[in-house]
Amino acid sequence: LFRTAGTLDAAFWDELEERLIAADVGAHVTADLITELRARDARRAFASGEDAETALRELLEAILARAGDTGLYLPEEGVGVVLVIGVNGTGKTTTVAKLTRYLQLGGRAPFLIAGDTFRAAAIDQLKVWGDRTGATVFAQSPGSDTAAVVFDGIGAAISRGADTIIIDTAGRLHTKTNLMAELEKVRRVIGRRQAGAPHETLLVLDAVTGQNGLIQAKTFMGSVGVTGLVLTKLDSSAKGGVVFAIAEELRLPIKLVGTGERIDDLQPFDPSEFVRALFS
Amino acid sequence: SLTDRLQGIFGELRNHGRLSEADVDVALKEVRLALLEADVHFRVARDFVKRVRDRAVGVEVSQSLTPAQQVLRIVNEELVETLGGTAGRLDWTGPVPAPILMVGLNGQGKTTSSAKLAVRLRKMGQRPFMIACDTFRPAAIQQLVTLGKQVGCDVYEEGTEASPVEIARRGLEWGRDRGHTIAIVDTAGRQQVDERLMDELVELRQAINPTEILLVASAMTGQEAVNVAQAFHARLGLTGLVLTQIDGDARGGAALSIRAVTGIPVKFLGVGEKIEALAEFHPDRVASRILG
Ligand SMILES: Nc1nc2c(ncn2[C@@H]2O[C@H](COP(=O)(O)OP(=O)(O)OP(=O)(O)O)[C@@H](O)[C@H]2O)c(=O)[nH]1
Ligand SMILES: Nc1nc2c(ncn2[C@@H]2O[C@H](COP(=O)(O)OP(=O)(O)OP(=O)(O)O)[C@@H](O)[C@H]2O)c(=O)[nH]1
Ligand SMILES: [Mg+2]
Ligand SMILES: [Mg+2]
């Protein structure tokens, strides 16, 4: 389709495509990006590979910018509620702990609700983090009904004058309709117990995830609504490229990134740093 | 689906006698796309498509199959062959208890799979127990102990103060004294780029000389599956892969990538969160899933 306009030959474009695929950007988003860049090159040739890469970075940053606000919004008055969701093993519980510390540093005092009543030692795990951060953890016994725990937990938090509630939930595959229905019930119960809540519903996504990440985001978004992504394990070798498809199709912004297993390994999302790291 | 796309491409090919290079190349573009969508590593996809091309060009269009079906059959055969079938055979020769070391990235299902494996081995007449060597993650030991209680399987643990190597060594002695035949050693999740943690695993391997070292990885793993498997394999010598979360809709291309690049066989599939949810690996089922 495209004549080789300037200095950039087919080998260059093939290599660029491979780097994007290798970063989990996905075949379709990659094809669109390469098509756009080659069209520009055809109109006015890039002087060098570096120039083409700079243009690519701009395109990627533009995709992220269109996804929306990366800020975390909790009300100034009344209790702010954060619901943390996602498929199994992505780092939800650890993220709840990190977010607790992050908000504490900003002057808030999060109250935690142990909403995973299913998995072995899930409540114990959150309680350890509660001890380490000094945050109160509300829990009932394993096997309790999650919606009931959340309902009672919010009541307990409010009666304590808590300014922030973070709700940890059990990992669940988005394909499990009963578990997604449970999550929808939890969401309804939250709204009923506290008007306007949850203020943030964060989908926790493992950076090593491939194209399934898009389906995860779509399904969770359609089910309970998602206000932002937490992209975890960016300290791995994974680039998390599936977030571009998520940004493009769902306008879902990344709000936070996890960069390790320790309490302070959580940072607000920096789009240009993320795009730069994609190519390092 | 890939079948529909190929059917659309070959729709007009009704009357040709053989699959021409041009026909095959057009079809293989779709196959490559399907593999990438399934998270197959781009180099593995490229090599795979080359092999299929060699087998498909010039093939007589059979009377009973459409050209699309013809190409698909070759793709399927090649996929099943590559994924290859040393299904679920675990090795526990050597001194008892034979150690099985569970390793992998954070949150992939090692602890859950350890308990699942224990139950399966017991059904096969073995006397397995588990050793809790994750001294880092909060409540990791409690998680393994709870699972052990749920299935009536011994768990050896020493809390979080001792080192994983000490716990594993003493655990094996403890297990031997109690007549256990297999020790499933659960370890902390780690990233292969973390040299210190990879060194720790090498030390553990040298200390207990496992008969099996299983990489546990989620079916939703993307392109990094190759880098992860290669690193763990280079440092430890993996004997098998446990692919978890197959009960979701991730296509699982990581299985093909890992198998093709490292030769490691898929030994088990995690097919749910419950303890019974461990299945034997069947290449044909995983193949059709990868193709979508
Ligand atoms: N390297 C790394 N590991 C992480 C990160 N976030 C979480 N983890 C680890 O990932 C593993 C799983 O974390 P959890 O917080 O238990 O994940 P989860 O989503 O709550 O898991 P389930 O509740 O079982 O679905 C643990 O080993 C964590 O220490 C991260 O940013 N980097
Ligand atoms: N749906 C599904 N969930 C699974 C499967 N295997 C494990 N899980 C879930 O995945 C999550 C992580 O499992 P763990 O066993 O804690 O993973 P891990 O590798 O030990 O995690 P770390 O020790 O933190 O590295 C838990 O919520 C498990 O219940 C599976 O085959 N299917
Ligand atoms: Mg959790
Ligand atoms: Mg574990």
Short mmCIF file of C-alpha atoms in Angstrom, two decimals, chain B residues 9-10 19-28 53 57:
data_model
loop_
_atom_site.label_atom_id
_atom_site.label_comp_id
_atom_site.label_asym_id
_atom_site.label_seq_id
_atom_site.Cartn_x
_atom_site.Cartn_y
_atom_site.Cartn_z
CA ILE B 9 -11.14 -16.10 2.06
CA PHE B 10 -11.39 -19.44 0.34
CA LEU B 19 -3.58 -24.88 -2.63
CA SER B 20 -1.40 -22.27 -4.30
CA GLU B 21 1.22 -20.26 -2.49
CA ALA B 22 -0.91 -17.15 -2.85
CA ASP B 23 -3.97 -18.85 -1.37
CA VAL B 24 -1.99 -20.22 1.53
CA ASP B 25 -0.29 -16.89 2.26
CA VAL B 26 -3.62 -15.11 2.44
CA ALA B 27 -4.96 -17.78 4.79
CA LEU B 28 -1.86 -17.71 6.97
CA ARG B 53 3.09 -22.95 5.02
CA VAL B 57 1.46 -25.30 -0.21
#
